[in-house]
JSON list of C-alpha atoms in Angstrom, two decimals:
[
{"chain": "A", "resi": 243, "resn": "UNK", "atom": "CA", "xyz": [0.33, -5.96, -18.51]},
{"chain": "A", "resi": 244, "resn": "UNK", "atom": "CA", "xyz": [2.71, -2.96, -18.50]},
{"chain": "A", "resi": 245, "resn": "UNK", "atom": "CA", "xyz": [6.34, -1.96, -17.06]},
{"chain": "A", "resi": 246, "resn": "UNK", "atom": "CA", "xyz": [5.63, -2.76, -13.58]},
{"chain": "A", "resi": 247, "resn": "UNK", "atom": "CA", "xyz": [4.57, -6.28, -14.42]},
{"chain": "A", "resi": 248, "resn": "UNK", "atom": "CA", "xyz": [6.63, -8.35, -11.02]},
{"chain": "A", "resi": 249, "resn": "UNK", "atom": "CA", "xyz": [7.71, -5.00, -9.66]},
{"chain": "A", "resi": 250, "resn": "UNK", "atom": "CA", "xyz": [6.69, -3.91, -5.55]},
{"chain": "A", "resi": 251, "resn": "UNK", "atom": "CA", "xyz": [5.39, -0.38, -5.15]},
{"chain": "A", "resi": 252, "resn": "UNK", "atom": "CA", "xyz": [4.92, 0.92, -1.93]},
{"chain": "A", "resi": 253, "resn": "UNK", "atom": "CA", "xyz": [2.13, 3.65, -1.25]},
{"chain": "A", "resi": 254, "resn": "UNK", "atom": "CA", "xyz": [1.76, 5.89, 1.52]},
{"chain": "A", "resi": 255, "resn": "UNK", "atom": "CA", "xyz": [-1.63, 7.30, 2.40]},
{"chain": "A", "resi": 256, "resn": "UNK", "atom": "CA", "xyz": [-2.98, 4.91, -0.53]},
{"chain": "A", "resi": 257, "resn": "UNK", "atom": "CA", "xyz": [-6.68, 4.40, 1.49]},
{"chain": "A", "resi": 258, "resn": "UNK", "atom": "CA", "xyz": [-8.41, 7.33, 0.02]},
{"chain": "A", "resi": 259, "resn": "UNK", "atom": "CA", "xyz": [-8.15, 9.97, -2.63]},
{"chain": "A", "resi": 260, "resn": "UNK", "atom": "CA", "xyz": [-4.74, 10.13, -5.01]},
{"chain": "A", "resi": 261, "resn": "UNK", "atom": "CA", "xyz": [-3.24, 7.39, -3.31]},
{"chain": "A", "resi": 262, "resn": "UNK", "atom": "CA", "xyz": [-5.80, 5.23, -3.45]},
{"chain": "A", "resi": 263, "resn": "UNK", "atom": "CA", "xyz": [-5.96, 5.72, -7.34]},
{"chain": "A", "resi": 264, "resn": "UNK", "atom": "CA", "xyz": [-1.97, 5.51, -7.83]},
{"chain": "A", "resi": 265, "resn": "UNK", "atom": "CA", "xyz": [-2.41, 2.09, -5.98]},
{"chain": "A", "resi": 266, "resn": "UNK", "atom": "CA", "xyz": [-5.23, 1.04, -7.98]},
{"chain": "A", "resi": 267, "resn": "UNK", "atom": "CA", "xyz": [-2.93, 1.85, -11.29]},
{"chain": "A", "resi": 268, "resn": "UNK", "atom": "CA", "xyz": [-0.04, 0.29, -10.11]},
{"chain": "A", "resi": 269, "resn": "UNK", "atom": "CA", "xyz": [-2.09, -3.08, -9.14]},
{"chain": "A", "resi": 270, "resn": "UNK", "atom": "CA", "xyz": [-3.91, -2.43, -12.98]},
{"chain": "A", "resi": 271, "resn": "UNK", "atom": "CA", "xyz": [-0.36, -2.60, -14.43]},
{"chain": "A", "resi": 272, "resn": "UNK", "atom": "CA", "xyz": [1.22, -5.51, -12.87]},
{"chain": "A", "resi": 273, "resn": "UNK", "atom": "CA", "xyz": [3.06, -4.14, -9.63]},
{"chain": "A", "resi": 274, "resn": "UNK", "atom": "CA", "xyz": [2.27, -5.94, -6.34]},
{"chain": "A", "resi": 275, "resn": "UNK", "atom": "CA", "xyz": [1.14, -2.95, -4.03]},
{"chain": "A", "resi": 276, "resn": "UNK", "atom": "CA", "xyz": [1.67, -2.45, -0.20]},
{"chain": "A", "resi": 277, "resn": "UNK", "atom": "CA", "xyz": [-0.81, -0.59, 0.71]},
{"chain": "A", "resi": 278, "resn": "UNK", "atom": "CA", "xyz": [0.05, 2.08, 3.72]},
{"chain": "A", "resi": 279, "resn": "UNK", "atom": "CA", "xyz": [-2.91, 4.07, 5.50]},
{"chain": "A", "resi": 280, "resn": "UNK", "atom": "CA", "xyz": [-3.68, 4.70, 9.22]},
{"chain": "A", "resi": 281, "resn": "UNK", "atom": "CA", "xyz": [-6.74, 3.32, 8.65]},
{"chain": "A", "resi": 282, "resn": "UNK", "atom": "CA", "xyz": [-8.26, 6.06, 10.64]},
{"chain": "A", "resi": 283, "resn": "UNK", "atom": "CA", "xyz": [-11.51, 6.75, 8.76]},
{"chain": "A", "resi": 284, "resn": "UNK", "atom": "CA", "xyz": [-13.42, 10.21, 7.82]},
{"chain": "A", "resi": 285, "resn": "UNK", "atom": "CA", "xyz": [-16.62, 8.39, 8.86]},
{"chain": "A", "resi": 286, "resn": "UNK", "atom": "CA", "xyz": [-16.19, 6.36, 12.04]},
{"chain": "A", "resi": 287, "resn": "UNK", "atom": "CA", "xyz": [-15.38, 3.41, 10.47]},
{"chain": "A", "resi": 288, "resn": "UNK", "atom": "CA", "xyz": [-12.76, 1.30, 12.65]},
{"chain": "A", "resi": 289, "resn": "UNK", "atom": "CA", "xyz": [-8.92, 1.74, 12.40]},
{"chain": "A", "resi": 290, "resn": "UNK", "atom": "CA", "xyz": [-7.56, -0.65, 9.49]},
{"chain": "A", "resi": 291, "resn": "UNK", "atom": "CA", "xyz": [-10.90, -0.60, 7.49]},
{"chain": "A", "resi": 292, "resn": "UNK", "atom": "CA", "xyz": [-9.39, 2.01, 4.73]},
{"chain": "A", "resi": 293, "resn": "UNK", "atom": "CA", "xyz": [-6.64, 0.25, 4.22]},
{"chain": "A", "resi": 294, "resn": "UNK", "atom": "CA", "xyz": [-8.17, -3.40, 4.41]},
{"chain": "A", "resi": 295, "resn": "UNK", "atom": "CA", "xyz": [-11.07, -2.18, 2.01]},
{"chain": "A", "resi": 296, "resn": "UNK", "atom": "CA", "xyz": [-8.31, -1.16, -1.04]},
{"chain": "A", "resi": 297, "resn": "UNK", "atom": "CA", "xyz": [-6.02, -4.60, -0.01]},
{"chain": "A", "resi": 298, "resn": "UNK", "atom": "CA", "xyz": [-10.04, -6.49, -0.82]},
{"chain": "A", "resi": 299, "resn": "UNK", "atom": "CA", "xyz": [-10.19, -4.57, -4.04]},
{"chain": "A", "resi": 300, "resn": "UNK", "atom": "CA", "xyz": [-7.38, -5.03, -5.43]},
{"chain": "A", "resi": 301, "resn": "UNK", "atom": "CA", "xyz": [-6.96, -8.32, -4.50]},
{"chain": "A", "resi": 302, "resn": "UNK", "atom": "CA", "xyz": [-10.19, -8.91, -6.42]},
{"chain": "A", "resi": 303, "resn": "UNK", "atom": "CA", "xyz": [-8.62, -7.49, -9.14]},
{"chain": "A", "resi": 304, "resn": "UNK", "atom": "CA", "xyz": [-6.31, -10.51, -9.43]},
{"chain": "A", "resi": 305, "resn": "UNK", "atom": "CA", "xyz": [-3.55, -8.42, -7.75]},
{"chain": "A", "resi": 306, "resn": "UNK", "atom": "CA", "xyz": [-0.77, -9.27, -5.00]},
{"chain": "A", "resi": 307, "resn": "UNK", "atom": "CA", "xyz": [-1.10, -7.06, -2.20]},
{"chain": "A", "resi": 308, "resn": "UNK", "atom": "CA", "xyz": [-0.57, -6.17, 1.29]},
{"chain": "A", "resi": 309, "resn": "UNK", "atom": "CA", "xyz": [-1.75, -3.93, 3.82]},
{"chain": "A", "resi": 310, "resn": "UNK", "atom": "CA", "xyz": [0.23, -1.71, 6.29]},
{"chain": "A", "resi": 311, "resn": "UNK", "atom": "CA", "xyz": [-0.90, 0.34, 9.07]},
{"chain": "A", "resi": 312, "resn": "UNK", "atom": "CA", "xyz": [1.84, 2.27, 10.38]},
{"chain": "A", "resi": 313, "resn": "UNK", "atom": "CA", "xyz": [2.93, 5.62, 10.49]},
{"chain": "A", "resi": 314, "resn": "UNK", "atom": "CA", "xyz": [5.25, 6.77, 7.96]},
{"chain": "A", "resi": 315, "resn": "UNK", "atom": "CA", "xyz": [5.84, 10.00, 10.19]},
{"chain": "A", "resi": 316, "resn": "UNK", "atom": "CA", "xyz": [8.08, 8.05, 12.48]},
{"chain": "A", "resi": 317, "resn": "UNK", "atom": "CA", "xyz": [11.06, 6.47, 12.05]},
{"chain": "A", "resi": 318, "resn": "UNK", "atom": "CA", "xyz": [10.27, 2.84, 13.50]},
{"chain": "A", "resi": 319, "resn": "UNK", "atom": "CA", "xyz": [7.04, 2.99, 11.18]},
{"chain": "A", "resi": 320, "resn": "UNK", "atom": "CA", "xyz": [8.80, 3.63, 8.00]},
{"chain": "A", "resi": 321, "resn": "UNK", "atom": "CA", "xyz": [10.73, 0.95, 8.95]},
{"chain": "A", "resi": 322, "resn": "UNK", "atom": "CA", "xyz": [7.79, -1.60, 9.31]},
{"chain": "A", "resi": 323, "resn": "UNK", "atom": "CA", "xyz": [6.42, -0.06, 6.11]},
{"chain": "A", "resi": 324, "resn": "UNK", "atom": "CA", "xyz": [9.28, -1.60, 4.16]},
{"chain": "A", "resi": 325, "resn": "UNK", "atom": "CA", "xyz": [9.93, -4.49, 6.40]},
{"chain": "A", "resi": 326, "resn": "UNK", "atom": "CA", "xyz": [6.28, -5.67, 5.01]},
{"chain": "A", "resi": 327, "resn": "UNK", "atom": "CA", "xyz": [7.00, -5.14, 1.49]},
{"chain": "A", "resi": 328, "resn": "UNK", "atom": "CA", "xyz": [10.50, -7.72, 2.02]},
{"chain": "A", "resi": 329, "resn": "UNK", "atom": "CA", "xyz": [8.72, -9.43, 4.34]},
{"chain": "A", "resi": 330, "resn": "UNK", "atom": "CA", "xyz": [5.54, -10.48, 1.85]},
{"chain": "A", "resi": 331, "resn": "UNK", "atom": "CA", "xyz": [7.34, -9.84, -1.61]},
{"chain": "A", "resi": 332, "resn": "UNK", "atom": "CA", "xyz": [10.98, -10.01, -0.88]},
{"chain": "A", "resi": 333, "resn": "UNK", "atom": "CA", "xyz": [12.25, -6.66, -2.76]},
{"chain": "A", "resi": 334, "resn": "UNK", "atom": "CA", "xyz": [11.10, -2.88, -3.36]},
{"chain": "A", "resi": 335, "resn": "UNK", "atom": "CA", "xyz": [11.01, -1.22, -6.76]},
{"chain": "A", "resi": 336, "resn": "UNK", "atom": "CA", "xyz": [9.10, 1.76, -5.77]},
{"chain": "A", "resi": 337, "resn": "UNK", "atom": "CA", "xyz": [7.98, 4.34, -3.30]},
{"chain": "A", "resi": 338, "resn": "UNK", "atom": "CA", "xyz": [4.97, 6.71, -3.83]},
{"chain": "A", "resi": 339, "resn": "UNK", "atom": "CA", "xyz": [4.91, 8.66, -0.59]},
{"chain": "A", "resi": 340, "resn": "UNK", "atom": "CA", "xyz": [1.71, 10.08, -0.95]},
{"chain": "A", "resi": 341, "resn": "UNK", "atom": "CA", "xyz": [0.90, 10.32, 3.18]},
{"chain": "A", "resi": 342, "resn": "UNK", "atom": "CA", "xyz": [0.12, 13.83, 4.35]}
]
């Protein structure tokens, strides 16, 4: 598949615009992807949605994923952030902190 083929990428802010594509990539190329969003929606969709709606796409992609909802403005969420990536996949090769 490519060079991330087994590797875990985290993504901040991957539920809509760049980071939603750099996720998508990263899943494309082999990398297992935790995807991080709010979930707070521009339309009035629920919380969670965003992210849960990328975690359904790539996983019908064939790719390993999770989602994560916290805040990577904090430090407690940042911590959660990569507690789910060791948690679900046991290591972190990358970080694309994308959140803003």
């Amino acid at each position: 598949m490519g060079m991330m083929e087994g590797k875990v990428a985290v993504v901040t802010g991957a539920g809509r615009g760049v980071g939603l594509g750099v996720a998508l990539e990263l899943a494309r190329v082999g990398a297992a992807v935790v995807v991080n969003d709010l979930g707070v929606s521009l339309i009035g969709e629920g919380e969670s949605v965003v992210a849960d709606k990328l975690v359904a796409e790539i996983e019908a992609l064939g790719g390993r994923t999770v989602a994560s909802r916290e805040s990577v403005a904090s430090w407690d969420g940042a911590h959660k952030i990569v507690q789910a990536a060791l948690d679900v996949f046991g290591r972190i090769d990358a970080v694309v902190n994308n959140a803003g």
